[in-house]
Coordinates of C-alpha atoms and ligand atoms in Angstrom, one line a residue:
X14 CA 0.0 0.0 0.0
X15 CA 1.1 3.2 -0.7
X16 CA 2.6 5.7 2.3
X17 CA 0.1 8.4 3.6
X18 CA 3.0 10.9 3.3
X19 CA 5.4 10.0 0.4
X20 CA 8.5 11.2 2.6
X21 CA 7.7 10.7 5.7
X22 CA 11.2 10.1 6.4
X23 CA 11.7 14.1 6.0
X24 CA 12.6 15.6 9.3
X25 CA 11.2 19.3 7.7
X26 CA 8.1 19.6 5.7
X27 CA 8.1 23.2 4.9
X28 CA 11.2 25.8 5.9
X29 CA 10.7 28.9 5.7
X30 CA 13.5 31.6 5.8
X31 CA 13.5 35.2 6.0
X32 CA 10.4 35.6 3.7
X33 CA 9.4 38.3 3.1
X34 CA 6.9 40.6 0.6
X35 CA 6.1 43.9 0.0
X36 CA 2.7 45.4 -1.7
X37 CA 4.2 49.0 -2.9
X38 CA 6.5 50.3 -0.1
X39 CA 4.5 48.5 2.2
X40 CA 5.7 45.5 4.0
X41 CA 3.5 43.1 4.4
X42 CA 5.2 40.4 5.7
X43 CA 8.8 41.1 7.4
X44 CA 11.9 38.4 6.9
X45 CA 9.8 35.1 8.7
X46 CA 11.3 32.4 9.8
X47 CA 9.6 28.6 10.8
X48 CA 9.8 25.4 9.8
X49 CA 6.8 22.7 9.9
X50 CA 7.7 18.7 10.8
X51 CA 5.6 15.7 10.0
X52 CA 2.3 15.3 12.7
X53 CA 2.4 19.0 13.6
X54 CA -0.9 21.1 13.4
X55 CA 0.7 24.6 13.4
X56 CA -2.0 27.3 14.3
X57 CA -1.1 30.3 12.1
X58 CA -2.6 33.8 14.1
X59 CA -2.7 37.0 13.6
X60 CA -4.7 40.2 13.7
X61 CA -6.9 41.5 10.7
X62 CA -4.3 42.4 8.1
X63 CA -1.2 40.8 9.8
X64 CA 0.0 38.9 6.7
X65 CA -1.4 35.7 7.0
X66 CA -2.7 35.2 3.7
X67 CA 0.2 36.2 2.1
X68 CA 2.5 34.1 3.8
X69 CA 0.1 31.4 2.8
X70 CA -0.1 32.2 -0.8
X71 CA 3.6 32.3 -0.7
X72 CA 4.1 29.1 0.8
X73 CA 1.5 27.7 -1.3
X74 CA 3.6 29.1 -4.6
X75 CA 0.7 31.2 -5.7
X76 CA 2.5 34.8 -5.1
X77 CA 6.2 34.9 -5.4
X78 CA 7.7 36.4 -2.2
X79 CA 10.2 39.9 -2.7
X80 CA 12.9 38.2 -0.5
X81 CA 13.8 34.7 1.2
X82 CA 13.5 31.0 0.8
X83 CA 10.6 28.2 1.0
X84 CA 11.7 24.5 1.0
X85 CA 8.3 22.1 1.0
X86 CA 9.8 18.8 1.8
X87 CA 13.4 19.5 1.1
X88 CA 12.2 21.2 -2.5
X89 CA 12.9 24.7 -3.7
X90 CA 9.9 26.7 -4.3
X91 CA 11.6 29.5 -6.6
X92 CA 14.1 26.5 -8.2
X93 CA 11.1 23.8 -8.9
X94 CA 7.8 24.9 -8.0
X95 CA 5.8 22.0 -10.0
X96 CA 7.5 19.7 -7.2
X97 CA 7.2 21.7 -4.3
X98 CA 3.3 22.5 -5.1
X99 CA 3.0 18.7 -5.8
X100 CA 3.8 18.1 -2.1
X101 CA 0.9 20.7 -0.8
X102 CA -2.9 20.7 -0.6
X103 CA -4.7 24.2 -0.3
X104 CA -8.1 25.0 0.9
X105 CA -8.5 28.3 0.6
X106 CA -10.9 30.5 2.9
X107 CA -13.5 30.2 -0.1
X108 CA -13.6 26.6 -0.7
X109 CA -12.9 26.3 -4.7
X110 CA -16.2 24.0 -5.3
X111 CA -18.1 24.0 -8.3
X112 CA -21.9 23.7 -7.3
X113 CA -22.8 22.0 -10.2
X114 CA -20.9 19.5 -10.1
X115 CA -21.3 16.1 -8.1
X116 CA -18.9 15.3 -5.5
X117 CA -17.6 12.4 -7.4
X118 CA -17.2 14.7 -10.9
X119 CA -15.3 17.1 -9.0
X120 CA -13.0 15.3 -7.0
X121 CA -11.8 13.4 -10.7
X122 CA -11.5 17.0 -12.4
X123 CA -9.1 18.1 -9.1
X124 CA -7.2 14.6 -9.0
X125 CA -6.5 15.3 -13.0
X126 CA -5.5 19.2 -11.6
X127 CA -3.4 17.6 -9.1
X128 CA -1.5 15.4 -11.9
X129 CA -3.0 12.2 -10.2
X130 CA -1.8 9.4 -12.7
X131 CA -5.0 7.9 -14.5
X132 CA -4.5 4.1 -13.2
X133 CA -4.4 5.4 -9.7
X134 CA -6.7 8.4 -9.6
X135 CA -10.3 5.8 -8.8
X136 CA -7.9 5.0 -5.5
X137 CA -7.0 8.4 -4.7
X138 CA -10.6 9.9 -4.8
X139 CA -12.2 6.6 -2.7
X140 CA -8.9 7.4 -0.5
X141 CA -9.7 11.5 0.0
X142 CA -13.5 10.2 0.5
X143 CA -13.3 8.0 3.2
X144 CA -11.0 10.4 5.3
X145 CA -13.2 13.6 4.8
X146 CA -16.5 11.0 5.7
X147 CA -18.2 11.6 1.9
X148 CA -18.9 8.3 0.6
X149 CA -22.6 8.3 1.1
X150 CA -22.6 11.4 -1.2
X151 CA -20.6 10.5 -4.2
X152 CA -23.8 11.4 -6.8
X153 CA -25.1 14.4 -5.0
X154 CA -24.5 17.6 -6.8
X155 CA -21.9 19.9 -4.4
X156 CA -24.6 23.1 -4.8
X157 CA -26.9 20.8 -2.7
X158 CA -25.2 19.6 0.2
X159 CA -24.6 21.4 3.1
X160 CA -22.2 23.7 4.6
X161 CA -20.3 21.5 6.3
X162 CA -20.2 18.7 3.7
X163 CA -19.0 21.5 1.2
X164 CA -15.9 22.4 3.6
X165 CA -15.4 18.3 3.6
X166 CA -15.5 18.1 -0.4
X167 CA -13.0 21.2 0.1
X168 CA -10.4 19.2 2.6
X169 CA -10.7 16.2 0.1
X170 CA -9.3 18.3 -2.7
X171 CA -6.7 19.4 -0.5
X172 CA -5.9 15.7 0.7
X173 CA -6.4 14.1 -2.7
X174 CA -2.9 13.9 -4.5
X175 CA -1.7 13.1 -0.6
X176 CA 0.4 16.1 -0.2
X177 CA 3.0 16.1 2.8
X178 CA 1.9 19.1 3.7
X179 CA -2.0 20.6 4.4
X180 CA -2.7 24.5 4.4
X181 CA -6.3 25.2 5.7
X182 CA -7.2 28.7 5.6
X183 CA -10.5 28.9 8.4
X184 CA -11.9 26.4 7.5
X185 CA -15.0 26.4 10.0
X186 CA -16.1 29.9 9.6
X187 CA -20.2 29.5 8.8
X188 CA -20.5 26.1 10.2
X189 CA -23.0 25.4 13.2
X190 CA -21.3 23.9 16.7
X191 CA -21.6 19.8 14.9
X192 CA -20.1 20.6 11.8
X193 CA -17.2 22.7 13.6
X194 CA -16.9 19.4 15.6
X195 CA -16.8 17.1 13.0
X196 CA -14.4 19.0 11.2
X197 CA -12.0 19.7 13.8
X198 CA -11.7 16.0 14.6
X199 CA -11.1 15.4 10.9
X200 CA -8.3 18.0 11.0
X201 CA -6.4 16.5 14.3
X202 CA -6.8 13.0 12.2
X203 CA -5.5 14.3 9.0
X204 CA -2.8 15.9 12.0
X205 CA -1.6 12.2 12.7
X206 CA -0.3 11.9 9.2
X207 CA 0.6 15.2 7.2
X208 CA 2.1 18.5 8.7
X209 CA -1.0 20.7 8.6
X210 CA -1.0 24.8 8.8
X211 CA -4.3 26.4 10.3
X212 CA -5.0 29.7 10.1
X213 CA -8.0 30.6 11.8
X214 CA -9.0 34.0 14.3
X215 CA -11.1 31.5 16.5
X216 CA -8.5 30.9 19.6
X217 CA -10.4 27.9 20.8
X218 CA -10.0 26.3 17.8
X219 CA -6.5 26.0 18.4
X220 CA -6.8 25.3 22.1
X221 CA -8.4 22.4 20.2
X222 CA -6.7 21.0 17.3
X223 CA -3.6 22.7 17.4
X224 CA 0.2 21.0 18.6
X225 CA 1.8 24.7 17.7
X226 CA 0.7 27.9 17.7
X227 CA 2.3 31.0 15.8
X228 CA 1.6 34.7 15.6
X229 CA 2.7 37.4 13.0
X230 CA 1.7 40.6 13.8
X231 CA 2.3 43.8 11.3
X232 CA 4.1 41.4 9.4
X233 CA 6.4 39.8 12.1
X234 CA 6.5 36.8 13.8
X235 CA 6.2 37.9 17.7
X236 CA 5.1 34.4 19.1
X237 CA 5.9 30.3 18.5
X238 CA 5.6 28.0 21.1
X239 CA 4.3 24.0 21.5
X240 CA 0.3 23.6 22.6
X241 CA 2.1 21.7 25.7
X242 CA 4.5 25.0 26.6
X243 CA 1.5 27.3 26.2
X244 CA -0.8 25.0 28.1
X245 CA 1.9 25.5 31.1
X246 CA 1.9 28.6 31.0
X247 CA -1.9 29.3 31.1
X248 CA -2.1 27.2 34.5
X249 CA -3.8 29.9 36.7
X250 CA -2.5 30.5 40.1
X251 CA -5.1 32.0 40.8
X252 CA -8.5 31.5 42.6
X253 CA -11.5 34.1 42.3
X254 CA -13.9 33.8 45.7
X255 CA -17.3 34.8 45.9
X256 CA -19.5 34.5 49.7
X257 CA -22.9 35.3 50.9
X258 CA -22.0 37.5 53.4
X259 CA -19.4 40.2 53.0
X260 CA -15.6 39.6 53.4
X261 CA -14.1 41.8 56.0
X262 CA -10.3 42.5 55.4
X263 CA -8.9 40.4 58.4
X264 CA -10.7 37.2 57.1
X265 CA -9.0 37.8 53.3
X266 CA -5.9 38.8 54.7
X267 CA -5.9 35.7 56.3
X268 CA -7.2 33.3 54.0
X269 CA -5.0 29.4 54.2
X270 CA -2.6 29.5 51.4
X271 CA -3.6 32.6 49.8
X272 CA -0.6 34.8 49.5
X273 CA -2.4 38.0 48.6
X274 CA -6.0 39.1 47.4
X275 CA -7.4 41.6 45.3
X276 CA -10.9 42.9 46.5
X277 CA -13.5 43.0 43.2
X278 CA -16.3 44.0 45.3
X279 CA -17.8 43.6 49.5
X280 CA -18.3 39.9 48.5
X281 CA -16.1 38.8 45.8
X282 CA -12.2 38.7 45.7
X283 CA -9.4 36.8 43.5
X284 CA -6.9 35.6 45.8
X285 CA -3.7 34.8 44.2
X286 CA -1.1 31.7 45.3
X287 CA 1.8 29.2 44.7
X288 CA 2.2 26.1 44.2
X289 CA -0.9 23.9 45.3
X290 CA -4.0 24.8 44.7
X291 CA -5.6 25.8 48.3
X292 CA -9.2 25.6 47.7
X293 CA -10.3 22.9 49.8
X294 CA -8.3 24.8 53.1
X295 CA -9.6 28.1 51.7
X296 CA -13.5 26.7 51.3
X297 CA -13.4 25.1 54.7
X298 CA -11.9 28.6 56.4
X299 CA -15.1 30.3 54.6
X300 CA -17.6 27.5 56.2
X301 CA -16.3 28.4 59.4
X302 CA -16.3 32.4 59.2
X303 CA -20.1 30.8 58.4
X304 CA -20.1 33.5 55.4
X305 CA -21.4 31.0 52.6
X306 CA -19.4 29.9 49.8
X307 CA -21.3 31.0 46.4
X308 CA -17.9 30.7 43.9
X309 CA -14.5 29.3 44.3
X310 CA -13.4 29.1 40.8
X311 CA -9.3 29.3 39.3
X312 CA -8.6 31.6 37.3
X313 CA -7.6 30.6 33.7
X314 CA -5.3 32.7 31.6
X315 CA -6.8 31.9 28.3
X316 CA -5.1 31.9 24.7
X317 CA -6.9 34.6 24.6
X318 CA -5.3 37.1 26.8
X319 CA -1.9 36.2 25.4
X320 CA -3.3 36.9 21.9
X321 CA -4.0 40.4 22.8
X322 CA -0.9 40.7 25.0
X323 CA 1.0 40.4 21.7
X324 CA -1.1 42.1 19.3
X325 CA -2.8 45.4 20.8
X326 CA -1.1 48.4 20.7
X327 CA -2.2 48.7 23.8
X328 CA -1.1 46.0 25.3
X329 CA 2.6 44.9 26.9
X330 CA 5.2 44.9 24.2
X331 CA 6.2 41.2 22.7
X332 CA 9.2 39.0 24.7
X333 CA 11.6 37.4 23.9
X334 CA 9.6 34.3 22.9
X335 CA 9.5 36.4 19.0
X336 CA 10.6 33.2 16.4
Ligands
LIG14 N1 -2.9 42.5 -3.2 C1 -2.6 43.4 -2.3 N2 -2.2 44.7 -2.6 C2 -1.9 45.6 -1.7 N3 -1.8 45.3 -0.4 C3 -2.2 44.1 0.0 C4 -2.6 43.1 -0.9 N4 -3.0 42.0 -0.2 C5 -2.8 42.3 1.1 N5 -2.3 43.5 1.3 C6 -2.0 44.2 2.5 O1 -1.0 43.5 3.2 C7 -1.2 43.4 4.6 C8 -1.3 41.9 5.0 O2 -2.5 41.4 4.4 P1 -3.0 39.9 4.5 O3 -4.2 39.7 3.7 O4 -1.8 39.0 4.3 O5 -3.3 39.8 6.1 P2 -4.2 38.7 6.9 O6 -3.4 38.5 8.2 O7 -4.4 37.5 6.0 O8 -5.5 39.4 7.2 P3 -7.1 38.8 7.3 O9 -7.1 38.1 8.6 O10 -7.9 40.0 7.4 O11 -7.3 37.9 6.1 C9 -2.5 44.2 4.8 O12 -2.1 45.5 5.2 C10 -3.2 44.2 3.5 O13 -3.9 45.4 3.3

């Protein structure tokens, strides 16, 4: 049988190195540097306007970049593009699906785009089918099937000539809660045996699918780190208390374990520690003051909040964490 991902052996599926491209005088996206290995899900974020898509249309040799290099699988993209493409599948934000055509029509039209050879292109499309769940709609005509089946004929295209590498540009927007979940399962599977890129402004998303996240910002890379580092980092130390009856200061000053607090109002405080968790000393202190626990909650830091650390001007300037 043939391997899921022809070079699997590849440590690097797409390098990237000081790309960069300019619209005008403007700089669009500013000397980036990353590299994408086999069984990663790399969450690609940024702001409105950031650069994304043009990374993406660089990578995916659809805009030539003004400076720097992209290997896809060891393959120049400037030196032999017809390789390096050969080794990606695309779904763009607007899935490229032609309504009247049935799912089965299309996928053969994309497998011919795609350069699948004729004697194994029936193989291929049965292949792309069964991962993206459409066998039971082979006949039906793409206009008719819903949204979420559309963005599944869309990830089957992308899948079909099986690329090493999978670029998936939001590729939930407009679906309802099942079809997000159904395709963000898909997209961890399809994880287990390409590299995949996601780019997507829904943060929980990649809380969900994602094994990397990155963010460019005006064009720079400012963030890169693994889910498992990030998850670390979001572990709150931090409880948030809410009681019945008000908190005088001498009871929150004196709270087991809590090594400060922060008032939020007569009956609510956050109460901020180390190390262990002290909830259970903290809830059986407030039984005794006979105040009534209402809330005892932690904290979480969310993806979220780091997000907008890095990316409003407002907010703190980005650390040394910048890829
Ligand atoms: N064809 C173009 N001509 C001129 N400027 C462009 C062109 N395409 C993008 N830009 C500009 O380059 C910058 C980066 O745009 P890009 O579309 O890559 O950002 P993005 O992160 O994908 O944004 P979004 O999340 O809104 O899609 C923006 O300032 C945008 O206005």
């Amino acid at each position: 049988m043939e391997p899921i991902i022809k070079h699997m052996d590849s440590k690097i599926l797409i390098s990237v190195e000081q790309l960069s491209r300019y619209y005008g005088h403007q700089l669009a996206v500013d000397h980036i540097d990353f590299t994408l290995s086999p069984g990663e899900v790399l969450g690609f974020l940024g702001p409105n306007g950031a650069g994304k898509s043009t990374t993406m249309q660089m990578i995916t040799g659809n805009l030539a970049p003004s400076e720097g290099r992209i290997e896809i699988n060891g393959i120049d993209m400037l030196d032999r593009p017809r390789q390096a493409k050969s080794d990606i599948g695309y779904l763009p934000e607007q899935p490229p699906v032609y309504r009247d055509l049935t799912v089965d029509e299309y996928l053969d039209y994309c497998a011919r785009l795609h350069r699948v050879s004729t004697g194994k292109r029936g193989q291929a499309i049965n292949h792309a089918k069964r991962r993206c769940g459409l066998l039971a709609v082979n006949r039906r005509l793409i206009g008719n099937l819903s949204k979420g089946y559309q963005q599944r004929v869309g990830i089957a295209q992308a899948i079909l000539h099986n690329p090493a590498v999978v670029i998936l540009d939001e590729p939930t927007v407009g679906l309802d809660p099942n079809q997000i979940r159904e395709i963000r399962n898909l997209i961890r599977e399809l994880g287990e045996t390409h590299g995949i890129i996601l780019s997507t402004h829904i943060l929980p998303e990649v809380q969900a699918t994602c094994t990397r996240v990155q963010i460019i910002n005006e064009g720079r890379l400012v963030f890169s780190q693994s889910m498992q580092e990030i998850e670390k980092q979001l572990v709150s130390h931090v409880l948030v208390l809410e009681t019945r009856e008000p908190l005088s200061d001498e009871i929150l000053e004196n709270l087991p374990g809590a090594d400060r607090s922060e008032r939020l109002g007569p009956c609510r405080a956050k109460l901020h520690f180390r190390g262990e968790n002290p909830a259970g000393g903290i809830a059986a202190s407030i039984a005794d003051h006979g105040l009534g626990l209402v809330e005892l909650a932690l904290d979480r830091q969310t993806l979220e909040q780091v997000f907008v650390e890095l990316t409003c001007h407002d907010g703190p300037q980005a650390t040394g964490d910048a890829a």
